[in-house]
PDB file of C-alpha atoms in Angstrom:
ATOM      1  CA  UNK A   1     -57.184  61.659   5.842  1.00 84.00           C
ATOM      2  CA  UNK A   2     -58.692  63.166   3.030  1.00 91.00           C
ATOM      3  CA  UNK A   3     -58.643  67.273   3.387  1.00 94.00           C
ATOM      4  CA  UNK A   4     -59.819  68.343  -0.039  1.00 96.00           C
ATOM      5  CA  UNK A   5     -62.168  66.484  -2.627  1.00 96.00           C
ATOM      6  CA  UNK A   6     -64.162  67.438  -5.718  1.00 97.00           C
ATOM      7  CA  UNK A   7     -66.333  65.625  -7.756  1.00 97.00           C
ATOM      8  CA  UNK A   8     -67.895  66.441 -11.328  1.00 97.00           C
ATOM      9  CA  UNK A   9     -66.568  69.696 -10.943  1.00 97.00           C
ATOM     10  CA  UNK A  10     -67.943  71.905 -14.391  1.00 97.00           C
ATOM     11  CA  UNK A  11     -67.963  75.832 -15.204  1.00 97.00           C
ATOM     12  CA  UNK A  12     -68.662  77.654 -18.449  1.00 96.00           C
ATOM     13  CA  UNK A  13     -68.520  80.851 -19.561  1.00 93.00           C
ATOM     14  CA  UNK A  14     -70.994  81.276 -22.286  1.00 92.00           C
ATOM     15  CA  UNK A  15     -70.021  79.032 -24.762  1.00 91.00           C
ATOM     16  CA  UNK A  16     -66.397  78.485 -23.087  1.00 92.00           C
ATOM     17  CA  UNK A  17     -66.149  75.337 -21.152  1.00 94.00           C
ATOM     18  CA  UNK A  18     -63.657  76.761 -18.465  1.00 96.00           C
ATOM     19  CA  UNK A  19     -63.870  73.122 -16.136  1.00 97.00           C
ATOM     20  CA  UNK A  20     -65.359  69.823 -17.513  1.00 96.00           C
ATOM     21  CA  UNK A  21     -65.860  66.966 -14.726  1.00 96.00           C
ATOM     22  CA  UNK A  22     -63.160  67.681 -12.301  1.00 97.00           C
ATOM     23  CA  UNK A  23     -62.353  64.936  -9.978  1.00 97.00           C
ATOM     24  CA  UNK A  24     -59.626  64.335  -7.225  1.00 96.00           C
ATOM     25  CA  UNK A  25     -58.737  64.286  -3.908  1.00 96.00           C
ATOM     26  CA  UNK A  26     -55.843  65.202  -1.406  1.00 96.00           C
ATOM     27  CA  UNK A  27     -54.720  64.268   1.344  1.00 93.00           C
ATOM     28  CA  UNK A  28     -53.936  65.981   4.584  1.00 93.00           C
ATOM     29  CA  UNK A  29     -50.103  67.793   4.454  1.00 92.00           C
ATOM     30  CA  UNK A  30     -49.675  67.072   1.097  1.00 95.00           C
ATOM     31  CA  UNK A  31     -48.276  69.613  -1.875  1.00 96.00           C
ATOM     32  CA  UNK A  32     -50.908  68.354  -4.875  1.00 97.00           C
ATOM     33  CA  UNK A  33     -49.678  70.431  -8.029  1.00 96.00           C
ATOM     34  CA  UNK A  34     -51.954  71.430 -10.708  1.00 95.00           C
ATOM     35  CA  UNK A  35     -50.033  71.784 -13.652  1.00 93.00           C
ATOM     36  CA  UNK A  36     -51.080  73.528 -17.066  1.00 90.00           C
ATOM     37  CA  UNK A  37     -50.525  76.308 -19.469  1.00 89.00           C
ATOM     38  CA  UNK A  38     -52.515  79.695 -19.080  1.00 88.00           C
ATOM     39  CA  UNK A  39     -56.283  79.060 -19.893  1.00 89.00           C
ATOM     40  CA  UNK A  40     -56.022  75.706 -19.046  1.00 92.00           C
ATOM     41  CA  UNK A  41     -58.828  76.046 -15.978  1.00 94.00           C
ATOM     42  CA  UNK A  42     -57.039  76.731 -13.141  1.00 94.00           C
ATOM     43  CA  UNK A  43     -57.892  79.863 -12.087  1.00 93.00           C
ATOM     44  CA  UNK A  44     -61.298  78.983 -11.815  1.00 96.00           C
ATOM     45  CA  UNK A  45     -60.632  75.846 -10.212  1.00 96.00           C
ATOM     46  CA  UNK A  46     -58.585  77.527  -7.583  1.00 96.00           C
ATOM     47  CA  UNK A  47     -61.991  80.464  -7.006  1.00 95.00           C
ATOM     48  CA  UNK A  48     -64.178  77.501  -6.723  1.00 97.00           C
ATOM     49  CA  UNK A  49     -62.238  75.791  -4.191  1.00 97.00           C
ATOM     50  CA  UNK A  50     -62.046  79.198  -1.894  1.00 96.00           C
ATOM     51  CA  UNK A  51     -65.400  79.936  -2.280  1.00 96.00           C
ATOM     52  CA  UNK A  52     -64.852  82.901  -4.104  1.00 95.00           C
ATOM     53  CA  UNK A  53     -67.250  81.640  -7.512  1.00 95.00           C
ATOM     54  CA  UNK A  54     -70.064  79.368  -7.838  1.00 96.00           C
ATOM     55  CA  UNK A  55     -69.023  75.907 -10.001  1.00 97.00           C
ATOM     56  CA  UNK A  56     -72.356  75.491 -12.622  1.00 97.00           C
ATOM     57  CA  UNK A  57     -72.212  71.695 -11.525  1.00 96.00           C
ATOM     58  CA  UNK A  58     -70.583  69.200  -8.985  1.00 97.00           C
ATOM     59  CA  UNK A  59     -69.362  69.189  -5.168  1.00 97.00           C
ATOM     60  CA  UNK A  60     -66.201  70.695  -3.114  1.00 97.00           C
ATOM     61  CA  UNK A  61     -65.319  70.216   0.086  1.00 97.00           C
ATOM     62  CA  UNK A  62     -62.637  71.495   2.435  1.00 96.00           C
ATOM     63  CA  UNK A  63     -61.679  70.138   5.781  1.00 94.00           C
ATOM     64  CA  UNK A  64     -65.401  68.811   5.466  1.00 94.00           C
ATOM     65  CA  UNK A  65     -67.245  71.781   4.635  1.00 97.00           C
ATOM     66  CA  UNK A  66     -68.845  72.750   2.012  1.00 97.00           C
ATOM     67  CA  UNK A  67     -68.062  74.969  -0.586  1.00 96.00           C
ATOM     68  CA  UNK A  68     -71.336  76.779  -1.250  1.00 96.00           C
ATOM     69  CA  UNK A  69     -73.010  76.020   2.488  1.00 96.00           C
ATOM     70  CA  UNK A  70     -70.906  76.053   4.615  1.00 96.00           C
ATOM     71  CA  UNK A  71     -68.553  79.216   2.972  1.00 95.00           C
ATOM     72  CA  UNK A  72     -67.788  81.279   5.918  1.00 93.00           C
ATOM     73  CA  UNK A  73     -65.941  78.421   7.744  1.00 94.00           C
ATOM     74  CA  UNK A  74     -63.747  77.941   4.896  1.00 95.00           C
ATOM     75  CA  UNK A  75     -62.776  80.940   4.983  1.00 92.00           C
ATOM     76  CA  UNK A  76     -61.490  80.647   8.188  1.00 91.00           C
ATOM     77  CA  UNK A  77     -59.250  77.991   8.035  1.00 93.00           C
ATOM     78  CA  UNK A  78     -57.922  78.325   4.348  1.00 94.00           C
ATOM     79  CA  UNK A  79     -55.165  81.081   3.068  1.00 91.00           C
ATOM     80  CA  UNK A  80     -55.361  82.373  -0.584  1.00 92.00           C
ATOM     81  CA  UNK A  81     -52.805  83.172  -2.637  1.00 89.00           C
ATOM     82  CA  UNK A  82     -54.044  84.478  -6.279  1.00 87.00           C
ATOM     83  CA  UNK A  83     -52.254  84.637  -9.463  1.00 79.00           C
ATOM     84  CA  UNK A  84     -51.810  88.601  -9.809  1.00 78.00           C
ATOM     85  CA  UNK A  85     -50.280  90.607  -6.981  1.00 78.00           C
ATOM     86  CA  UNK A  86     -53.358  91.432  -4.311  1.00 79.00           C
ATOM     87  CA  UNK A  87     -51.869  93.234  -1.584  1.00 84.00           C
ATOM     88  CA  UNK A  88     -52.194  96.801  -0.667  1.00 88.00           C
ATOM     89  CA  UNK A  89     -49.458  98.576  -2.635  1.00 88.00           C
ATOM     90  CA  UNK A  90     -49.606 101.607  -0.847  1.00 91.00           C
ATOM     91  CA  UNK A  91     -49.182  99.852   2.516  1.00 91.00           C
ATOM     92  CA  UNK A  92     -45.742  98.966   4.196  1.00 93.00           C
ATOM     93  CA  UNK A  93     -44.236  95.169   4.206  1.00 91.00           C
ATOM     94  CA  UNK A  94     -45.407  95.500   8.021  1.00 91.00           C
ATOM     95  CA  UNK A  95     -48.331  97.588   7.529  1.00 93.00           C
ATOM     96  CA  UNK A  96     -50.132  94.686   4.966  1.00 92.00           C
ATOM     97  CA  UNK A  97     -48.922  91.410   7.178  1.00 90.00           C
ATOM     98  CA  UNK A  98     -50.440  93.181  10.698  1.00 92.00           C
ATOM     99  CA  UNK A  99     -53.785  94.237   8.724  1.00 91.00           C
ATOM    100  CA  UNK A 100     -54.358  90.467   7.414  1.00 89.00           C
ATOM    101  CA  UNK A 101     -52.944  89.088  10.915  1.00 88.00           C
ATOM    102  CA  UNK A 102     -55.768  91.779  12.484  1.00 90.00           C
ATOM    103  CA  UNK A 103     -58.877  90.342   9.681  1.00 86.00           C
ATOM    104  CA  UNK A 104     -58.520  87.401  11.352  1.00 85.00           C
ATOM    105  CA  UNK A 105     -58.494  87.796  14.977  1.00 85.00           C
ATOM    106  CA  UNK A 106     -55.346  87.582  15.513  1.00 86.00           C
ATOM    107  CA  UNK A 107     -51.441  89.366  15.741  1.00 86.00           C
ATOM    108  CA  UNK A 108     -48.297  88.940  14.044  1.00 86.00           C
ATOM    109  CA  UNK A 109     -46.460  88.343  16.842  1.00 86.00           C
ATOM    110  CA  UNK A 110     -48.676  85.707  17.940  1.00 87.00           C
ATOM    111  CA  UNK A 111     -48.195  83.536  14.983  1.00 83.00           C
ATOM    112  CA  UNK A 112     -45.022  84.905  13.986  1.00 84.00           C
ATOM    113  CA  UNK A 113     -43.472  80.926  14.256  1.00 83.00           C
ATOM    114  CA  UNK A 114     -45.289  80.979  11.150  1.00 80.00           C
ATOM    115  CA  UNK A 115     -43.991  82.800   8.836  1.00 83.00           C
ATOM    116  CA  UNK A 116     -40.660  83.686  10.900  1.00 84.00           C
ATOM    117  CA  UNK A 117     -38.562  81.838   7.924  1.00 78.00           C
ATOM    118  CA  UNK A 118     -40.285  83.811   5.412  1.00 81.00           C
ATOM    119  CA  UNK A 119     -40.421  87.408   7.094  1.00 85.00           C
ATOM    120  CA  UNK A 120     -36.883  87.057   8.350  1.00 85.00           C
ATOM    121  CA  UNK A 121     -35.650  88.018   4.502  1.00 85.00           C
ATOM    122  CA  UNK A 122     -38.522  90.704   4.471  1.00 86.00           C
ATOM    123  CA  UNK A 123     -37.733  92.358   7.988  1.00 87.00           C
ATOM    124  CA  UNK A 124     -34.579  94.356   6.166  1.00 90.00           C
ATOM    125  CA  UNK A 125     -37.436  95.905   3.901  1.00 90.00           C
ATOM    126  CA  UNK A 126     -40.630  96.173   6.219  1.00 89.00           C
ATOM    127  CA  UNK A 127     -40.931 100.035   5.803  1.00 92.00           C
ATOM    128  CA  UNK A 128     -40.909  99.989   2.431  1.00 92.00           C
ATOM    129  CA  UNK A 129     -44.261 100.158   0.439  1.00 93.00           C
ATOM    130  CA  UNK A 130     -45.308  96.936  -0.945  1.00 90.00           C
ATOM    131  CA  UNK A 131     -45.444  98.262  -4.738  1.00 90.00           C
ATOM    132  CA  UNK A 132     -41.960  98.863  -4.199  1.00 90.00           C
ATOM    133  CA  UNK A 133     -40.954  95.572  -3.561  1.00 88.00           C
ATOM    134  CA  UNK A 134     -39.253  93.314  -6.195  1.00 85.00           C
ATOM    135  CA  UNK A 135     -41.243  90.169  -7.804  1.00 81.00           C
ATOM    136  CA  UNK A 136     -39.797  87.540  -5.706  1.00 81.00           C
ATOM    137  CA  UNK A 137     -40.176  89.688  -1.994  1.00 86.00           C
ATOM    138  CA  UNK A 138     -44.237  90.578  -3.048  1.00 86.00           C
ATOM    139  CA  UNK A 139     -44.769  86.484  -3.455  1.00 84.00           C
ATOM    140  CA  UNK A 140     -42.769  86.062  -0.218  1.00 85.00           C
ATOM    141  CA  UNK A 141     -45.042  88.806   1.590  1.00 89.00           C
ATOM    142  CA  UNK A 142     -48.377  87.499   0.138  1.00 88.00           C
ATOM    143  CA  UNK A 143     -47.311  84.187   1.432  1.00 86.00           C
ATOM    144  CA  UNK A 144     -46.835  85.234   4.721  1.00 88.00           C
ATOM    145  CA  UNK A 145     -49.940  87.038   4.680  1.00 89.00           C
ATOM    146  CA  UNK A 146     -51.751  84.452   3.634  1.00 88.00           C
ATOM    147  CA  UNK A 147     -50.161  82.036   6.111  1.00 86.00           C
ATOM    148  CA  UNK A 148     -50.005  85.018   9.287  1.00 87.00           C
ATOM    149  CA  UNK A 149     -53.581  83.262  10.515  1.00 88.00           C
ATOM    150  CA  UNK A 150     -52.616  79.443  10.487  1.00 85.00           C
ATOM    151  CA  UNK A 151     -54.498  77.962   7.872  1.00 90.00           C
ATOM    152  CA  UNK A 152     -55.064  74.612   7.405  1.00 93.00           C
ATOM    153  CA  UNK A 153     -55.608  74.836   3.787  1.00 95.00           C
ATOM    154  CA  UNK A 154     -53.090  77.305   1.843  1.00 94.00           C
ATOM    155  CA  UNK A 155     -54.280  77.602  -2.080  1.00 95.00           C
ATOM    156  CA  UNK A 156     -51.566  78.983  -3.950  1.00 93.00           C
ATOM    157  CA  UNK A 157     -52.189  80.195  -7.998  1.00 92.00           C
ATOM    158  CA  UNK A 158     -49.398  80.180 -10.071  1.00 87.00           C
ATOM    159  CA  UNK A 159     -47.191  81.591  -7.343  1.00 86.00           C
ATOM    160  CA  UNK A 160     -43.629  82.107  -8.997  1.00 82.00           C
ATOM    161  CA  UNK A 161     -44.956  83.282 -12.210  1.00 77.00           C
ATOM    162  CA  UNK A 162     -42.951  86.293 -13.510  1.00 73.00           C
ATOM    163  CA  UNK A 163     -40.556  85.629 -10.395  1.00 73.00           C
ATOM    164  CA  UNK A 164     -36.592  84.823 -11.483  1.00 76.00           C
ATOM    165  CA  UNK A 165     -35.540  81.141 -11.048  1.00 80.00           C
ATOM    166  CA  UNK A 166     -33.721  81.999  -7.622  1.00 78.00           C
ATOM    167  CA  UNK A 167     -36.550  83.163  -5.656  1.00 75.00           C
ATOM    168  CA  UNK A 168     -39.093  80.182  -7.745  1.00 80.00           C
ATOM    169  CA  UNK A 169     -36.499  77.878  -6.003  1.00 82.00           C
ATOM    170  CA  UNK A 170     -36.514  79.590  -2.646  1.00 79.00           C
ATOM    171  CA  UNK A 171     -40.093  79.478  -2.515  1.00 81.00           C
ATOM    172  CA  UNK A 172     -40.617  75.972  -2.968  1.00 86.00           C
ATOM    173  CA  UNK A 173     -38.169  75.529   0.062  1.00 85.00           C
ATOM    174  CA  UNK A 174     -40.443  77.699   2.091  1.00 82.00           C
ATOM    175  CA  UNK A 175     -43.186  75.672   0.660  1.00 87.00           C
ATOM    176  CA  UNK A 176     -41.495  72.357   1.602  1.00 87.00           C
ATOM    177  CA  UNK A 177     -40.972  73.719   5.632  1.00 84.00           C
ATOM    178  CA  UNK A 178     -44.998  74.943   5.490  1.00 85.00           C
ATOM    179  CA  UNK A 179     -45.711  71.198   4.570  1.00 89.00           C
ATOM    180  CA  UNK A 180     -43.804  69.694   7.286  1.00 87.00           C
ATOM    181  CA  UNK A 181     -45.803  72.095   9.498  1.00 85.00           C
ATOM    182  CA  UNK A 182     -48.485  69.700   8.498  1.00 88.00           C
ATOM    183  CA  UNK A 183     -49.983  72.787   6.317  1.00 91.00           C
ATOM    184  CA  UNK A 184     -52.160  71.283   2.990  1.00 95.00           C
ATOM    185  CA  UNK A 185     -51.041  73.006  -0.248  1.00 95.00           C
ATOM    186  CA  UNK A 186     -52.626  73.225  -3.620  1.00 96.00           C
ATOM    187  CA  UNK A 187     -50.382  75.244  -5.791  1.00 95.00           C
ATOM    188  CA  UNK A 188     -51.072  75.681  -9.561  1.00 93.00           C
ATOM    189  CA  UNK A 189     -47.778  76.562 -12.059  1.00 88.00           C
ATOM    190  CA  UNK A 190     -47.638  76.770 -15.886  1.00 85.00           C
ATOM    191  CA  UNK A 191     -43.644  75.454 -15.325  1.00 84.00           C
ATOM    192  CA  UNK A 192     -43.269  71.489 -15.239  1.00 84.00           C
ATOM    193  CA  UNK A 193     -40.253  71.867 -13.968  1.00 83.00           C
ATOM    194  CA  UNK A 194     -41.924  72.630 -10.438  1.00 87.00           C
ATOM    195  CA  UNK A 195     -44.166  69.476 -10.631  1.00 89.00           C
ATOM    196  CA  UNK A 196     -41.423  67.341  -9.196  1.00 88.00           C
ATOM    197  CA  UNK A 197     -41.610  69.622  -5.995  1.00 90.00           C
ATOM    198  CA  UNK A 198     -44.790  68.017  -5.341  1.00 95.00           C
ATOM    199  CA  UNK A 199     -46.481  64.989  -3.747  1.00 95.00           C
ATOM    200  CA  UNK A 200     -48.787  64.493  -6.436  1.00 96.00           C
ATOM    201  CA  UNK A 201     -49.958  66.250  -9.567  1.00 96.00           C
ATOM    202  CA  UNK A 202     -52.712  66.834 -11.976  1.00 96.00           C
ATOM    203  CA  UNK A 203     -52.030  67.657 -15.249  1.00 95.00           C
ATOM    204  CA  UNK A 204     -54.991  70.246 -16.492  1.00 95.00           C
ATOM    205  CA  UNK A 205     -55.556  70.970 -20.380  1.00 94.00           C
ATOM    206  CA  UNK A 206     -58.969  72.626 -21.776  1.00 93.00           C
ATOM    207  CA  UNK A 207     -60.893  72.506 -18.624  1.00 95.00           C
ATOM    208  CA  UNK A 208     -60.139  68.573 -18.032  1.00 95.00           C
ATOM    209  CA  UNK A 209     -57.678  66.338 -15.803  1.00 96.00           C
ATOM    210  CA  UNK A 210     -55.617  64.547 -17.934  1.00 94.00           C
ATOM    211  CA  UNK A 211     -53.817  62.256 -15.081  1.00 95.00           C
ATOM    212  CA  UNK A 212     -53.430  62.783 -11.252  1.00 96.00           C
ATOM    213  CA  UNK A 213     -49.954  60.463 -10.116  1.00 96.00           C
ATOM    214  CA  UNK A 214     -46.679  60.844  -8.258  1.00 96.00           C
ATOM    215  CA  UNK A 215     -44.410  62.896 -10.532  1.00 94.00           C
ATOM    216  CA  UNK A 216     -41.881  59.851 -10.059  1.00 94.00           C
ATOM    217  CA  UNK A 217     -44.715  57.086 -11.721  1.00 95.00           C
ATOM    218  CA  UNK A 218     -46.156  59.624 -14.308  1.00 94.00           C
ATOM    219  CA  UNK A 219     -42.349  59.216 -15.687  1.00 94.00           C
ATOM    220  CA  UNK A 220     -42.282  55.473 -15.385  1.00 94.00           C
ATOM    221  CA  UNK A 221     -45.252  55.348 -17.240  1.00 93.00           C
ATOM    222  CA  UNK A 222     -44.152  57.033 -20.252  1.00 93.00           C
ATOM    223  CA  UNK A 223     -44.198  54.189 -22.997  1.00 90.00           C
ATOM    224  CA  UNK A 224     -42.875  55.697 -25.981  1.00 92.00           C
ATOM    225  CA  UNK A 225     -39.410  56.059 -27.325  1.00 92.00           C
ATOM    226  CA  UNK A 226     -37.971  59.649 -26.885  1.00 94.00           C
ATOM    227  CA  UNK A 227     -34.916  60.980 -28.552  1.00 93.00           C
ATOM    228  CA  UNK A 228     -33.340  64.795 -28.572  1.00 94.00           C
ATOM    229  CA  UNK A 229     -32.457  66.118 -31.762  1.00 93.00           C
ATOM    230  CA  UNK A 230     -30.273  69.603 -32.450  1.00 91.00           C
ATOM    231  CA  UNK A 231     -28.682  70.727 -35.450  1.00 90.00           C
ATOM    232  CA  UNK A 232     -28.679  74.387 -37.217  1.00 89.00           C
ATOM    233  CA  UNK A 233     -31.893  73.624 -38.643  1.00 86.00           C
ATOM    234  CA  UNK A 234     -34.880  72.549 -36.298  1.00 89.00           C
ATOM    235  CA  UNK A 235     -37.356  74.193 -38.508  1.00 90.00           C
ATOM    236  CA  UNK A 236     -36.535  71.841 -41.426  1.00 90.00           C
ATOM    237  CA  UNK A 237     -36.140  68.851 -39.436  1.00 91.00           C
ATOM    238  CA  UNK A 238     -39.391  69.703 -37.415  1.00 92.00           C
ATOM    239  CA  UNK A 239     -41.021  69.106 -40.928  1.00 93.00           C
ATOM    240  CA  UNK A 240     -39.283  66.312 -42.215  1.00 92.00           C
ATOM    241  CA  UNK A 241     -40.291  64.418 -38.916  1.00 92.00           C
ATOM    242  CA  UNK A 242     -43.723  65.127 -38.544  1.00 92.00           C
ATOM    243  CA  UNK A 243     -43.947  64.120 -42.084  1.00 92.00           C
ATOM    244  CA  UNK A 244     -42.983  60.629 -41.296  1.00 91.00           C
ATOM    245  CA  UNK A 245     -45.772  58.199 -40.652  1.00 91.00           C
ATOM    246  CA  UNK A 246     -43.674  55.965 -37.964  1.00 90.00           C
ATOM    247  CA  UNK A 247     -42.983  59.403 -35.747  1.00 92.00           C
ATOM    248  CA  UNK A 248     -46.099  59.960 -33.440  1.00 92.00           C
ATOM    249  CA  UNK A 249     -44.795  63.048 -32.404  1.00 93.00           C
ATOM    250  CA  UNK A 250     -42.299  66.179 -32.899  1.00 94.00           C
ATOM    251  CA  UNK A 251     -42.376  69.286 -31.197  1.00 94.00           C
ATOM    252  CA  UNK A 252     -39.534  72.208 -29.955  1.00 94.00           C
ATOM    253  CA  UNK A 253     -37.752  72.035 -26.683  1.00 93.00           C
ATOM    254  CA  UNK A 254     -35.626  74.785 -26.031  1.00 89.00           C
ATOM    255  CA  UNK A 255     -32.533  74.467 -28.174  1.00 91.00           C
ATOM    256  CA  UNK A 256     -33.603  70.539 -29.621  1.00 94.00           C
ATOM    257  CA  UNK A 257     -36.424  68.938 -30.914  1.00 94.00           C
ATOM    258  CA  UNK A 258     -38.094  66.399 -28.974  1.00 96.00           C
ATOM    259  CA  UNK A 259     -39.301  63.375 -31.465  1.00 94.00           C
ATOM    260  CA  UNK A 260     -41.523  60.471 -30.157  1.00 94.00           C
ATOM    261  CA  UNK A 261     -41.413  57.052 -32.083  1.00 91.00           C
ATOM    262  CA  UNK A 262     -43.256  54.036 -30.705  1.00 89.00           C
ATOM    263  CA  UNK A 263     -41.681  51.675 -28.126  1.00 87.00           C
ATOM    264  CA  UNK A 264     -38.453  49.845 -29.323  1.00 84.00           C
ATOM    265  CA  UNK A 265     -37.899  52.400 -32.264  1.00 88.00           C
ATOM    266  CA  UNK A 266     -34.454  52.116 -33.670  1.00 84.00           C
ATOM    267  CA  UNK A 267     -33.138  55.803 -33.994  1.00 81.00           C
ATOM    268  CA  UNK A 268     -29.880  54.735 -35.780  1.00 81.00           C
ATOM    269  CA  UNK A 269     -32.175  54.894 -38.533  1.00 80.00           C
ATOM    270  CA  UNK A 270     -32.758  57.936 -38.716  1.00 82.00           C
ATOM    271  CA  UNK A 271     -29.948  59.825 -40.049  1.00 79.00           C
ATOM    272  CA  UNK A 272     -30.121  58.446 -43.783  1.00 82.00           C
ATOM    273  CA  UNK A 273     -33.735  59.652 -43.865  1.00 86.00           C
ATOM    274  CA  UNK A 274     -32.849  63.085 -42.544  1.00 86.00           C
ATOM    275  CA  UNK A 275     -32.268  65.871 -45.225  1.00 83.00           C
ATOM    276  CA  UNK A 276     -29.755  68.920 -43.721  1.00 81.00           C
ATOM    277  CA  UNK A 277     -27.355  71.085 -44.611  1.00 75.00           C
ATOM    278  CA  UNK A 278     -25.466  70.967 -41.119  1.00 82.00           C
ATOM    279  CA  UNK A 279     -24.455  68.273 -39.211  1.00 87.00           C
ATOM    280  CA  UNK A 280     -27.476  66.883 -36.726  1.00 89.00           C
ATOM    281  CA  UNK A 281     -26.907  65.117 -33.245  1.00 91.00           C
ATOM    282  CA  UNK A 282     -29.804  62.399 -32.135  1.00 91.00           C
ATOM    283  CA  UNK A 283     -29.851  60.867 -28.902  1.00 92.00           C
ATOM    284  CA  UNK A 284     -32.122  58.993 -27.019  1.00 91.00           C
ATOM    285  CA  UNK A 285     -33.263  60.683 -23.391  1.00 93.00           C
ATOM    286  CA  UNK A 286     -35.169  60.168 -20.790  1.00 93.00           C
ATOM    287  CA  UNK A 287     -38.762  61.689 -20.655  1.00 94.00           C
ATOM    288  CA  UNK A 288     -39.503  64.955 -18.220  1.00 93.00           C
ATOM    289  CA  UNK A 289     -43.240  65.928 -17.221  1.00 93.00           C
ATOM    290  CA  UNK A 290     -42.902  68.148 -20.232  1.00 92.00           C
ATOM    291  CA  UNK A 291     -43.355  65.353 -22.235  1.00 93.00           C
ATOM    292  CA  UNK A 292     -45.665  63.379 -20.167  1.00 93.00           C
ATOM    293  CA  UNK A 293     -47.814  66.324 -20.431  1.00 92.00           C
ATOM    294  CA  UNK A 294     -47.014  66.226 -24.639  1.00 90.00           C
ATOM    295  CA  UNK A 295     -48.021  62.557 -24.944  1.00 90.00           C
ATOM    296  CA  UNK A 296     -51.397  62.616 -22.763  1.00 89.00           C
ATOM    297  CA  UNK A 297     -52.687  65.904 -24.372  1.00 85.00           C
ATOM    298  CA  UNK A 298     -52.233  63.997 -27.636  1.00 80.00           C
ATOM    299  CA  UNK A 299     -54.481  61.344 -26.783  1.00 73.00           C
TER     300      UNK A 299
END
């Protein structure tokens, strides 16, 4: 059952093409991941979807409605997370989740099932002021705000950004119970680390799609060769590589230098045409989403 689709989605800003002919669908109870760096589109995407801008060209429905016509139902039946912290700061943990339960016609303790997992590791903290909270408890309270109504929709923008790895991987637990309430999540995140938390993803760059698969077949489908490199100095073997006209690719990763050669690329090659002063360690690895992302952005 389809729940969300889009079609020839575009928005500019001035000159600045923000969304370029976005297309995709998802189906109902399933975590679809939109994965990008900051300024990638996402943002907008996500304001578009909950009626919150106008897109300059193409269609979006929810649940069936419309986006532009039929905007007050969607707002109904959808929660809305945003990037930056929205709550009201000067309001108690209690205070904020009873005045969203109250917008919407309805109590905490009515729905309280609902975000019982969640507010459980709030409760300790419910009479103290939201600004005072720590990054990971204000995403878990704006979650179960934006979940304290039932939606059937929950849009969530870059969620655990700024939040410590801990919390990032307690939330997607939470986010993995919500789905098997049958809940439909969007969630956008500038880490590709969380893309294997979804169903499906979308990878975003400048406005545009790239690919929407299964985190599991975008990997299968990488058909280059991949090796890690580290020594004592990347910077000089960054150069020496991208210098070399049978190396598509070459580009940092953390500690190592990630080098991309065609299929079938012999990397025992390599180390008579390397020039450094410290020893240097090549091996060939597998490919993350990272580097999915590296190869189709390249195209």
């Amino acid at each position: 059952m389809i729940e969300i689709s889009a079609y020839g989605v575009s928005k500019s800003y001035g000159r600045t093409k923000a969304l370029d002919n976005i297309c995709f669908e998802t189906e109902k109870g399933e975590i679809f991941g939109i994965i990008g760096p900051d300024g990638a589109g996402k943002t907008t995407l996500f304001r578009i979807m909950t009626t919150l801008m106008l897109a300059d060209s193409g269609t979006v429905t929810v649940a069936g409605y419309d986006v532009v016509k039929d905007f007050s139902e969607i707002r109904r039946i959808i929660g809305y997370m945003p990037g930056r912290f929205s709550l009201y700061k000067d309001l108690s943990v209690e205070e904020n989740l009873s005045f969203f339960a109250s917008v919407f016609g309805t109590t905490v303790e009515e729905n309280y099932h609902l975000v019982a997992d969640i507010y459980r590791q709030l409760e300790p903290f419910k009479k103290r002021r939201a600004d005072a909270l720590s990054g990971g408890m204000k995403q878990k309270l704006a979650l179960c705000c934006a979940m304290i109504h039932k939606p059937r929709v929950l849009f969530l923008d870059e969620p655990t950004t700024g939040v410590d790895p801990v919390s990032r991987k307690e939330f997607w637990n939470m986010l993995s119970r919500l789905k098997n309430q049958g809940v439909t999540i969007i969630v956008s995140t500038p880490y590709m680390d969380e893309a294997g938390m979804c169903d499906r993803i979308a990878l975003i760059m400048n406005g545009r799609f790239l690919k929407i698969e299964t985190p599991s077949n975008m990997l299968e489908q990488y058909d280059r060769t991949l090796f890690s490199v580290r020594s004592d100095n990347n910077a000089s073997l960054l150069r020496q590589f991208r210098g070399m006209p049978d190396i598509k690719s070459c580009y940092p990763f953390g500690e190592t230098l990630h080098v991309v050669a065609d299929k079938g690329f012999d990397i025992s090659s390599l180390h008579s045409r390397l020039v450094s002063s410290s020893p240097v360690l090549i091996e060939g690895i597998r490919p993350t989403i990272e580097d999915c992302f590296m190869e189709l952005n390249e195209k």
